[in-house]
Coordinates of C-alpha atoms in Angstrom, one line a residue:
Chain A
M10 CA 96.2 -12.6 184.4
N11 CA 96.8 -16.4 184.4
S12 CA 93.1 -17.1 184.3
F13 CA 92.7 -15.2 181.0
W14 CA 94.6 -17.8 179.1
N15 CA 92.9 -20.9 180.3
G16 CA 90.9 -23.3 178.3
K17 CA 90.2 -22.5 174.7
R18 CA 92.1 -19.3 174.7
R19 CA 95.3 -21.2 175.1
W20 CA 94.6 -23.3 172.1
L21 CA 93.7 -20.3 170.1
A22 CA 96.9 -18.5 171.0
G23 CA 98.9 -21.6 170.0
L24 CA 97.0 -21.9 166.8
L25 CA 97.7 -18.2 165.9
L26 CA 101.3 -18.6 166.6
L27 CA 101.5 -21.7 164.3
A28 CA 99.6 -19.9 161.6
A29 CA 102.1 -17.0 161.8
I30 CA 104.9 -19.3 161.5
W31 CA 103.5 -21.1 158.6
V32 CA 102.6 -17.9 156.8
T33 CA 106.0 -16.3 157.2
A34 CA 107.6 -19.5 156.3
N35 CA 105.8 -19.7 152.9
V36 CA 105.5 -16.0 152.0
P37 CA 108.7 -14.3 153.3
P38 CA 109.0 -10.6 153.2
V39 CA 111.5 -8.8 151.0
L40 CA 114.6 -7.1 152.4
P41 CA 114.1 -3.4 152.5
I42 CA 116.6 -0.7 151.8
I43 CA 118.3 0.0 155.1
Q44 CA 119.3 3.6 155.7
L45 CA 120.5 5.1 159.0
P46 CA 119.2 8.7 158.6
G47 CA 115.5 9.1 158.6
E48 CA 114.1 9.0 155.1
K49 CA 112.7 12.2 153.9
F50 CA 109.2 12.4 152.5
P51 CA 108.9 13.5 148.8
E52 CA 108.6 17.0 148.1
G53 CA 104.9 17.4 147.8
W54 CA 104.5 16.6 151.4
D55 CA 106.3 19.5 153.0
L56 CA 104.8 21.1 156.1
P57 CA 104.5 24.9 156.1
V58 CA 106.9 25.8 158.8
I59 CA 109.0 22.7 159.4
G60 CA 109.7 22.0 155.8
R61 CA 110.7 18.4 154.7
I62 CA 109.8 15.9 157.2
T63 CA 111.2 12.5 157.8
N64 CA 109.4 9.4 158.6
T65 CA 111.0 9.3 162.1
F66 CA 109.3 12.7 162.7
V67 CA 105.9 11.1 161.8
G68 CA 106.8 8.4 164.4
I69 CA 107.6 10.9 167.1
V70 CA 104.4 12.9 166.4
V71 CA 102.4 9.8 166.9
V72 CA 104.3 9.2 170.3
W73 CA 103.4 12.8 171.4
I74 CA 99.8 12.3 170.6
L75 CA 99.8 9.1 172.5
L76 CA 101.4 10.6 175.5
I77 CA 98.9 13.5 175.5
I78 CA 96.0 11.1 175.3
L79 CA 97.5 9.1 178.1
A80 CA 97.9 12.2 180.3
F81 CA 94.3 13.2 179.7
Y82 CA 92.9 9.7 180.4
L83 CA 94.9 9.5 183.6
R84 CA 93.7 12.7 184.8
R85 CA 90.1 11.9 184.1
A86 CA 90.3 8.4 185.6
Q87 CA 92.1 9.5 188.7
P88 CA 89.9 8.9 191.9
K89 CA 88.8 12.2 193.5
S90 CA 89.7 11.3 197.0
G91 CA 91.9 8.6 198.5
S92 CA 89.1 6.3 199.4
E93 CA 87.8 5.5 195.9
V94 CA 89.0 2.4 194.1
P95 CA 90.1 3.1 190.6
S96 CA 87.7 1.6 188.2
G97 CA 89.7 1.2 185.0
G98 CA 92.0 -1.7 184.7
F99 CA 94.5 0.4 182.8
Y100 CA 94.6 3.0 185.5
G101 CA 95.3 0.3 188.1
F102 CA 98.1 -1.0 186.0
F103 CA 99.6 2.4 185.5
E104 CA 99.4 3.1 189.2
W105 CA 101.2 -0.2 190.0
M106 CA 103.9 0.5 187.6
F107 CA 104.3 4.1 188.7
E108 CA 104.7 3.1 192.3
G109 CA 107.1 0.2 191.5
L110 CA 109.3 2.5 189.5
L111 CA 109.1 5.2 192.3
S112 CA 110.4 2.8 194.9
F113 CA 113.0 1.7 192.4
V114 CA 114.3 5.1 191.7
E115 CA 114.2 6.0 195.5
S116 CA 116.5 3.0 196.1
I117 CA 119.2 3.9 193.6
A118 CA 118.8 7.8 193.5
G119 CA 117.0 8.7 196.6
G120 CA 117.7 12.0 198.3
P121 CA 116.4 15.5 198.7
H122 CA 116.0 16.0 195.0
I123 CA 114.0 12.9 194.3
R124 CA 111.1 14.9 192.7
V125 CA 113.3 16.2 190.0
A126 CA 115.1 12.9 189.5
F127 CA 111.9 10.9 189.4
G128 CA 110.2 13.5 187.2
M129 CA 113.0 13.2 184.6
F130 CA 113.1 9.4 185.0
M131 CA 109.4 8.9 184.3
T132 CA 109.3 11.4 181.4
I133 CA 112.3 9.9 179.7
F134 CA 111.1 6.4 180.4
L135 CA 107.5 6.9 178.9
L136 CA 108.9 8.9 175.8
V137 CA 111.6 6.5 175.1
L138 CA 109.5 3.3 175.8
L139 CA 106.8 4.5 173.3
S140 CA 109.5 5.4 170.7
N141 CA 111.1 2.1 171.1
W142 CA 108.0 0.0 170.9
W143 CA 107.1 1.8 167.7
E144 CA 109.5 -0.5 165.8
I145 CA 107.6 -3.7 166.5
V146 CA 104.2 -2.3 165.6
P147 CA 103.0 -4.0 162.5
G148 CA 102.8 -1.6 159.5
V149 CA 105.8 0.5 160.6
D150 CA 108.7 0.1 158.2
S151 CA 106.6 -1.9 155.8
F152 CA 103.8 0.5 154.4
G153 CA 104.9 3.6 152.6
F154 CA 105.5 5.4 149.4
I155 CA 106.8 3.7 146.3
E156 CA 109.8 5.4 144.7
A157 CA 112.1 4.5 142.0
H158 CA 115.5 3.3 142.9
V159 CA 118.1 3.4 140.2
E160 CA 121.9 3.1 140.7
E161 CA 124.5 5.6 139.8
V162 CA 126.2 6.4 136.6
V163 CA 129.7 6.3 135.3
V164 CA 130.1 8.6 132.4
V165 CA 132.7 8.1 129.7
D166 CA 136.3 7.9 130.9
E167 CA 138.2 10.5 129.1
E168 CA 141.6 9.2 129.8
T169 CA 141.3 5.8 128.3
G170 CA 138.4 6.6 126.1
A171 CA 136.6 3.6 127.4
R172 CA 132.9 3.9 127.1
T173 CA 131.3 2.5 130.3
V174 CA 127.8 3.7 130.8
V175 CA 125.8 2.6 133.9
V176 CA 122.4 4.2 134.5
E177 CA 122.2 7.2 136.6
P178 CA 119.7 8.1 139.3
L179 CA 117.2 9.8 137.0
D180 CA 115.9 12.8 138.9
G181 CA 112.9 13.1 136.6
F182 CA 111.1 10.4 138.4
E183 CA 108.0 11.1 140.2
I184 CA 107.0 9.6 143.4
Y185 CA 103.6 8.1 143.6
P186 CA 102.2 7.6 147.1
S187 CA 100.6 4.3 147.6
V188 CA 99.8 1.9 150.3
V189 CA 101.9 -1.2 149.8
G190 CA 103.0 -4.2 151.6
F191 CA 106.0 -6.4 151.2
A192 CA 106.2 -8.3 147.9
L193 CA 104.6 -11.8 148.2
N194 CA 108.0 -13.4 147.4
G195 CA 111.5 -12.5 146.7
Q196 CA 111.1 -13.1 142.9
C197 CA 110.3 -10.1 140.8
P198 CA 108.2 -11.4 137.9
W199 CA 108.8 -8.5 135.8
I200 CA 112.6 -8.6 135.8
G201 CA 114.1 -10.7 133.0
D202 CA 115.9 -14.0 133.3
E203 CA 119.5 -14.6 133.1
A204 CA 118.9 -16.0 129.7
D205 CA 117.6 -12.6 128.5
E206 CA 120.7 -10.9 129.9
E207 CA 123.0 -13.4 128.0
A208 CA 121.1 -13.0 124.9
A209 CA 121.4 -9.2 125.2
V210 CA 125.2 -9.4 125.8
T211 CA 125.6 -11.7 122.8
A212 CA 123.5 -9.3 120.7
I213 CA 125.8 -6.5 121.7
I214 CA 128.9 -8.4 120.9
A215 CA 127.3 -9.6 117.6
A216 CA 126.4 -6.1 116.6
Y217 CA 129.8 -4.8 117.5
G218 CA 131.4 -7.6 115.5
D219 CA 129.2 -6.9 112.5
A220 CA 129.8 -3.3 112.7
N221 CA 133.6 -3.9 113.1
Q222 CA 133.6 -6.2 110.2
A223 CA 131.7 -3.7 108.0
R224 CA 134.2 -1.1 109.0
E225 CA 137.2 -3.2 108.1
E226 CA 135.6 -4.1 104.8
A227 CA 135.1 -0.5 104.0
L228 CA 138.7 0.3 105.1
D229 CA 140.1 -2.5 102.9
K230 CA 138.1 -1.3 99.9
V231 CA 139.3 2.2 100.4
A232 CA 142.8 1.1 100.9
F233 CA 142.6 -1.0 97.6
E234 CA 141.3 2.0 95.8
E235 CA 144.2 4.1 97.1
F236 CA 146.6 1.5 96.1
K237 CA 145.1 1.4 92.6
T238 CA 145.2 5.1 92.3
V239 CA 148.8 5.5 93.6
H240 CA 150.3 2.8 91.4
G241 CA 148.1 4.0 88.5
G242 CA 149.4 7.5 89.0
E243 CA 153.1 6.4 88.8
S244 CA 152.7 5.0 85.5
D245 CA 151.6 8.4 84.4
E246 CA 154.3 10.4 86.1
S247 CA 156.4 10.7 82.9
E248 CA 154.1 13.5 81.7
N249 CA 154.0 16.8 83.4
G250 CA 150.4 17.5 84.0
E251 CA 149.5 14.3 85.4
P252 CA 151.4 14.1 88.7
E253 CA 149.0 17.0 89.7
D254 CA 146.1 14.8 88.7
G255 CA 147.7 12.0 90.6
D256 CA 148.1 14.2 93.6
H257 CA 144.5 15.4 93.4
E258 CA 143.4 11.8 93.0
G259 CA 145.5 10.9 96.0
D260 CA 143.9 13.7 98.0
E261 CA 140.5 12.6 97.0
S262 CA 141.3 9.0 97.8
S263 CA 142.6 10.1 101.2
E264 CA 139.5 12.0 101.9
D265 CA 137.6 9.0 100.7
I266 CA 139.6 7.0 103.2
E267 CA 138.7 9.5 106.0
G268 CA 135.1 9.7 104.9
A269 CA 134.8 6.0 104.6
S270 CA 136.5 5.2 107.8
N271 CA 134.4 7.8 109.6
G272 CA 131.3 6.4 108.0
A273 CA 132.3 3.0 109.0
D274 CA 133.0 4.2 112.6
E275 CA 129.7 5.7 112.8
V276 CA 128.0 2.6 111.7
A277 CA 129.9 0.6 114.3
E278 CA 129.2 3.0 116.9
T279 CA 125.4 3.3 116.2
A280 CA 125.1 -0.3 116.2
Y281 CA 127.0 -0.7 119.4
L282 CA 125.0 2.0 121.0
D283 CA 121.7 0.5 120.0
A284 CA 122.5 -2.8 121.4
Q285 CA 124.0 -1.3 124.5
T286 CA 121.0 1.0 125.2
T287 CA 118.6 -1.9 124.9
Y288 CA 120.7 -3.9 127.3
L289 CA 120.9 -1.1 129.8
A290 CA 117.2 -0.3 129.6
N291 CA 116.6 -3.9 130.6
K292 CA 119.4 -3.8 133.1
T293 CA 117.9 -0.9 135.0
A294 CA 115.0 -3.0 135.9
R295 CA 117.3 -5.6 137.3
I296 CA 119.8 -3.6 139.3
A297 CA 118.1 -3.9 142.7
S298 CA 118.8 -7.5 142.5
N299 CA 116.8 -8.7 145.5
C300 CA 113.7 -6.9 144.3
Y301 CA 113.1 -4.4 147.1
S302 CA 109.7 -3.2 146.0
G303 CA 106.5 -4.2 147.3
I304 CA 103.0 -4.9 145.9
T305 CA 100.7 -1.9 145.2
I306 CA 97.4 -2.2 146.9
F307 CA 96.1 1.2 146.1
A308 CA 98.0 3.8 144.0
W309 CA 97.2 7.2 142.6
S310 CA 99.4 9.3 140.6
D311 CA 99.7 12.4 138.3
Y312 CA 101.1 10.4 135.4
D313 CA 101.8 12.7 132.5
P314 CA 101.5 11.0 129.2
D315 CA 103.1 13.7 127.3
F316 CA 106.6 12.7 128.7
D317 CA 108.4 9.9 126.9
S318 CA 108.0 7.0 129.3
T319 CA 109.5 4.3 127.1
A320 CA 112.9 2.8 127.2
E321 CA 113.8 5.0 124.2
G322 CA 113.7 8.0 126.4
A323 CA 116.4 6.5 128.5
S324 CA 118.4 5.6 125.6
D325 CA 118.1 9.1 124.2
Q326 CA 119.5 10.6 127.3
I327 CA 122.4 8.2 127.3
R328 CA 122.8 8.8 123.6
Q329 CA 123.0 12.5 124.2
M330 CA 125.6 12.0 126.9
L331 CA 127.8 9.9 124.5
E332 CA 127.3 12.1 121.5
V333 CA 129.0 15.0 123.4
E334 CA 132.1 12.7 123.9
G335 CA 132.0 11.5 120.3
N336 CA 132.0 15.1 119.1
D337 CA 135.0 15.9 121.2
E338 CA 137.0 13.1 119.7
E339 CA 136.1 14.0 116.2
T340 CA 137.0 17.7 116.8
A341 CA 140.3 16.6 118.1
E342 CA 141.0 14.9 114.7
D343 CA 139.4 17.6 112.5
T344 CA 141.1 21.0 112.1
T345 CA 138.0 23.0 111.1
D346 CA 136.5 25.6 113.2
S347 CA 133.0 24.6 112.5
G348 CA 133.6 21.4 114.3
D349 CA 134.5 23.2 117.4
E350 CA 131.5 25.3 117.4
D351 CA 129.3 22.3 116.8
S352 CA 130.7 20.5 119.7
E353 CA 130.2 23.5 121.9
E354 CA 126.7 24.0 121.0
V355 CA 126.0 20.4 121.6
I356 CA 127.6 20.6 125.0
D357 CA 125.6 23.7 125.9
E358 CA 122.4 22.2 124.7
T359 CA 122.8 19.1 126.7
G360 CA 124.0 21.1 129.7
E361 CA 120.7 23.2 129.7
E362 CA 118.6 20.3 129.1
E363 CA 117.8 18.2 132.2
G364 CA 117.6 15.0 130.2
V365 CA 114.4 13.2 129.4
P366 CA 112.5 12.7 132.5
L367 CA 111.0 9.4 133.0
H368 CA 107.6 9.2 134.5
A369 CA 106.6 5.7 135.3
N370 CA 103.6 4.6 137.2
P371 CA 104.1 1.7 139.5
S372 CA 100.5 0.4 139.1
D373 CA 101.0 0.2 135.3
E374 CA 102.0 -3.1 134.0
E375 CA 104.4 -1.8 131.4
D376 CA 105.9 0.9 133.4
R377 CA 106.6 -1.4 136.2
K378 CA 109.2 -3.3 134.2
K379 CA 111.5 -0.3 133.5
V380 CA 112.8 0.4 136.9
P381 CA 113.0 -1.2 140.4
W382 CA 110.7 0.2 143.0
V383 CA 111.4 0.5 146.7
V384 CA 109.2 1.3 149.7
L385 CA 109.9 4.6 151.6
P386 CA 108.1 3.8 154.9
F387 CA 105.4 6.2 156.3
A388 CA 106.6 5.9 159.8
R389 CA 109.8 4.6 161.5
A390 CA 110.6 4.2 165.2
P391 CA 112.0 7.7 166.4
S392 CA 114.8 6.0 168.4
T393 CA 116.4 4.9 165.2
D394 CA 117.1 8.5 164.3
L395 CA 120.3 10.0 165.8
N396 CA 118.6 13.4 166.0
F397 CA 116.1 12.1 168.5
T398 CA 118.6 10.2 170.7
F399 CA 121.1 13.1 170.6
A400 CA 118.5 15.7 171.5
L401 CA 117.3 13.6 174.4
A402 CA 120.9 13.0 175.5
I403 CA 121.6 16.8 175.4
I404 CA 118.4 17.4 177.4
S405 CA 119.4 14.9 180.0
V406 CA 122.9 16.2 180.6
V407 CA 122.0 19.9 180.6
T408 CA 119.2 19.1 183.1
I409 CA 121.8 17.4 185.2
Q410 CA 124.0 20.4 185.2
I411 CA 121.0 22.8 186.1
V412 CA 119.9 20.6 189.0
G413 CA 123.5 20.6 190.3
V414 CA 123.6 24.4 190.1
R415 CA 120.3 24.8 191.8
A416 CA 121.5 22.5 194.6
Q417 CA 125.0 23.7 195.2
G418 CA 125.0 27.1 193.7
P419 CA 127.8 28.3 191.4
G420 CA 130.1 26.2 193.5
Y421 CA 129.0 23.2 191.5
F422 CA 131.4 24.0 188.8
T423 CA 134.4 23.7 191.2
K424 CA 133.9 20.0 190.5
F425 CA 135.3 20.6 187.1
F426 CA 137.8 23.4 187.7
N427 CA 139.1 22.3 191.1
V428 CA 141.7 24.9 192.1
K429 CA 141.1 24.7 195.8
T430 CA 144.1 22.5 196.5
I431 CA 146.6 23.7 194.0
F432 CA 148.6 25.6 196.6
T433 CA 147.8 23.8 199.7
S434 CA 148.9 20.4 199.0
P435 CA 151.9 18.9 197.0
M436 CA 149.6 16.9 194.8
G437 CA 147.0 19.7 194.2
G438 CA 147.5 19.8 190.5
M439 CA 146.1 16.4 190.3
D440 CA 142.7 17.6 191.4
L441 CA 142.6 20.1 188.5
I442 CA 143.4 17.4 186.0
I443 CA 140.8 15.1 187.5
G444 CA 138.2 17.9 187.3
L445 CA 139.0 18.6 183.6
L446 CA 138.7 14.8 182.9
E447 CA 135.3 14.9 184.5
L448 CA 134.4 17.8 182.2
I449 CA 135.3 15.7 179.2
G450 CA 133.3 12.9 180.8
E451 CA 130.2 15.1 180.6
F452 CA 130.5 15.4 176.9
A453 CA 131.2 11.7 176.7
K454 CA 128.0 11.1 178.6
I455 CA 126.0 12.8 175.8
L456 CA 127.6 10.6 173.2
S457 CA 127.1 7.5 175.3
F458 CA 123.5 8.2 176.0
S459 CA 122.6 8.8 172.4
F460 CA 124.5 6.0 170.8
R461 CA 123.5 3.4 173.4
L462 CA 119.8 4.0 172.6
L463 CA 120.3 4.5 168.8
G464 CA 122.5 1.3 168.6
N465 CA 120.1 -0.8 170.5
I466 CA 117.0 0.2 168.6
F467 CA 118.4 0.6 165.2
A468 CA 120.3 -2.7 165.3
G469 CA 117.1 -4.2 166.6
S470 CA 115.1 -3.0 163.6
I471 CA 117.9 -4.3 161.2
L472 CA 117.7 -7.5 163.0
I473 CA 113.9 -7.7 162.5
F474 CA 114.4 -7.1 158.8
V475 CA 117.2 -9.5 158.3
V476 CA 115.7 -12.4 160.3
S477 CA 112.3 -11.9 158.6
F478 CA 114.1 -12.0 155.2
L479 CA 116.3 -15.0 156.0
L480 CA 114.3 -17.1 158.5
G481 CA 110.8 -15.9 158.1
W482 CA 109.3 -18.5 160.5
L483 CA 111.5 -17.2 163.4
S484 CA 110.7 -13.5 163.1
W485 CA 108.1 -13.8 166.0
A486 CA 111.0 -14.5 168.4
V487 CA 112.8 -11.4 167.4
F488 CA 109.8 -9.3 168.0
I489 CA 109.7 -10.6 171.5
V490 CA 113.4 -9.8 172.0
E491 CA 112.8 -6.3 170.7
F492 CA 109.9 -5.8 173.1
F493 CA 112.1 -6.4 176.1
V494 CA 115.0 -4.5 174.6
G495 CA 112.8 -1.5 174.3
I496 CA 111.7 -1.6 177.9
I497 CA 115.2 -2.2 179.2
Q498 CA 116.8 0.7 177.1
A499 CA 114.1 3.1 178.2
M500 CA 114.7 2.2 181.9
I501 CA 118.5 2.4 181.5
F502 CA 118.3 5.9 179.9
G503 CA 116.0 7.2 182.6
M504 CA 117.9 5.5 185.4
L505 CA 121.3 6.9 184.4
T506 CA 119.7 10.4 184.3
A507 CA 118.3 9.9 187.8
I508 CA 121.6 8.6 189.1
F509 CA 123.6 11.4 187.6
I510 CA 121.1 14.0 189.0
N511 CA 121.6 12.4 192.4
I512 CA 125.4 12.6 192.1
A513 CA 125.3 16.2 191.0
T514 CA 123.2 17.3 194.0
Q515 CA 125.6 15.7 196.5
A516 CA 128.1 18.1 197.9
H517 CA 131.7 17.8 196.6
G518 CA 133.1 16.5 199.8
H519 CA 135.0 13.3 199.0
D520 CA 138.5 14.7 199.3
D521 CA 140.6 13.8 202.1
D522 CA 142.6 17.1 201.6
H523 CA 139.6 19.1 202.4
E524 CA 139.2 17.3 205.7
E525 CA 142.7 18.1 206.7
E526 CA 141.9 21.7 206.4
H527 CA 138.8 21.6 208.4
Chain B
M19 CA 128.5 -4.5 138.8
G20 CA 131.5 -2.5 137.7
E21 CA 135.0 -3.0 139.0
A22 CA 135.0 0.2 141.2
E23 CA 131.6 -0.8 142.7
S24 CA 133.0 -4.3 143.6
I25 CA 135.9 -2.8 145.3
I26 CA 133.7 -0.4 147.2
L27 CA 131.4 -3.2 148.3
A28 CA 134.3 -5.4 149.3
G29 CA 135.9 -2.6 151.3
K30 CA 132.5 -2.0 153.0
A31 CA 132.2 -5.7 154.0
I32 CA 135.7 -5.8 155.3
G33 CA 135.3 -2.6 157.3
G34 CA 132.0 -3.7 158.8
G35 CA 133.5 -7.0 159.8
L36 CA 136.5 -5.6 161.4
A37 CA 134.7 -2.9 163.2
M38 CA 132.8 -5.5 165.2
I39 CA 136.0 -6.8 166.8
G40 CA 135.3 -4.2 169.5
A41 CA 132.4 -6.0 170.7
A42 CA 134.6 -8.5 172.3
G43 CA 135.4 -5.9 175.0
G44 CA 131.8 -5.6 175.8
G45 CA 131.4 -9.3 176.2
I46 CA 134.3 -9.6 178.5
G47 CA 133.1 -6.6 180.6
I48 CA 129.6 -8.1 181.0
G49 CA 131.0 -11.4 181.9
L50 CA 133.3 -9.9 184.6
S51 CA 130.5 -7.8 186.1
V52 CA 128.0 -10.6 186.3
G53 CA 130.6 -13.0 187.6
G54 CA 131.4 -10.5 190.4
A55 CA 127.6 -10.0 191.1
V56 CA 126.9 -13.7 191.3
Q57 CA 129.8 -14.2 193.7
A58 CA 128.5 -11.4 195.8
M59 CA 125.1 -12.9 195.9
G60 CA 126.4 -16.3 196.9
R61 CA 128.2 -14.6 199.9
N62 CA 125.3 -12.4 201.0
P63 CA 121.9 -13.7 199.7
D64 CA 119.9 -11.2 201.6
F65 CA 121.5 -8.4 199.7
T66 CA 120.3 -9.7 196.3
P67 CA 118.1 -6.8 195.1
T68 CA 120.7 -4.3 195.5
I69 CA 123.3 -6.4 193.9
Q70 CA 121.0 -7.3 191.0
T71 CA 120.3 -3.5 190.4
N72 CA 124.0 -2.6 190.4
M73 CA 124.7 -5.6 188.1
I74 CA 122.2 -4.4 185.6
L75 CA 123.7 -0.9 185.7
G76 CA 127.2 -2.3 185.1
V77 CA 125.9 -4.5 182.3
A78 CA 124.3 -1.4 180.5
F79 CA 127.5 0.6 180.7
S80 CA 129.6 -2.3 179.4
E81 CA 127.1 -3.2 176.7
A82 CA 127.1 0.5 175.6
V83 CA 130.7 0.2 174.6
A84 CA 129.9 -2.9 172.4
I85 CA 127.1 -0.9 170.8
Y86 CA 129.5 1.8 169.8
A87 CA 131.4 -0.8 167.8
L88 CA 128.1 -1.9 166.3
V89 CA 127.1 1.6 165.3
I90 CA 130.4 2.3 163.6
S91 CA 129.9 -1.0 161.7
L92 CA 126.4 0.0 160.6
I93 CA 127.6 3.4 159.6
I94 CA 130.3 1.7 157.4
L95 CA 127.8 -0.6 155.9
F96 CA 124.8 1.6 155.3
V97 CA 125.8 5.2 155.2
L98 CA 129.3 5.2 153.5

């Protein structure tokens, strides 16, 4: 092995490492969305029996295929008789590894049931090793679907009447599969500057100020009219018919006041809504503030041009949501029945409608500016999914129990329910309690197995993401760490299973009380 | 970012940080087991492979407890 890296190859390796450091220092990747459960594929990609698949499932399927290929290759490359020397280098390496691990397992878990113990060890070791190593393969966790990522909504607060609208995850988004890489830098060229945001906020305040001023002017005018008619009516009260006229005029002027104030309110609200929806339509493109999306190398889509894909579509949806609340407030003031029916109809209509779906295409220049895009990776290391580690832990612990029963018969369970010494010795009850604690320990073993593997590998993948994002030029070191962590964790999982199988097959003969009887 | 969202983010950050205090126990446990192993290797150098194997076993158990704390911290930060 040492002779492989002599001469020019050494310089080439050093040059590649320096090139990697230079590239990652100048074009650092973008921090991805980190999520503990496996991300589910979009709905068009369901399998017939299994249903929605996750990207960790894709990882484990690849691991199965690799293991099956390994098995077939080893079978074919195996020498027919003991005298033949294996030809392939990989077969020789695998045989060396196999024998090394066999002697290792014999030293820690030897005994009559070494075949079962070593069988479980090797199976678990190979499966977990390939699952762990999947996280350092280039392309995993970085290539995937593009999907729209929009933050959540707070609808109008009914108690205070405050209108705070933040954009909702619009479910009408289609997901467009594409092959992407990380963005070339952390800046999103299509998201506006801080200056744009300030200008938008200023525009909102100005519009609200203008509308408010218009409203106040209208109210002042109406109040002046009312004052004129009231005082004008008093001078005519000496005659009989005219107080009625004065009252009618007063009613008209009060209606005018209401109508004018409502009109002014509507003007103010419309202006405020316009400014705010423009601001929000720009803000939706800014919400994922670190620009989680990637560049699209190749994309295809079923973009439907009939749907409204402009920012006005979003503002219409928000406007509909707000109009419901606006109608509620007005009907509280009015006493007419028609107002209630109108508000109910509007509520029913917006309840039935699903809102305006936004179909935006990530490869289109204009559409890209509307929402932030994130990458949903095609594949992820299966060990980062609690389903996989938990299932493997259950398999291990149940296998331990089965092997124990096969070795000792049903008397194996007296390890947990130890009632032999209850009546024969003064401290016999202790054995029962210790046995029950061991039973609890078996369940703790399941949790411990699963979370040890999950924690190591998932934290390792987060470490890769974060170190690549923060210190791009040091990410090669993290990959080396994860390489060894993968090996060590696979070995520990298998080793603990083998050790516990060994313990389970030993007779339960450690008590001194038993020896006194015999 | 709205007020409620800021409070939630702050709560998440505090929870994630506090949850990692449990990793101190893992560090102490690993230090004790490796210290005992190194002492034993000093007394009995011929026995080193067995001692090393048992040391790795003890380190794995102890590290698992620290990893439990890390998993809780990750769940607080990324799932809740």
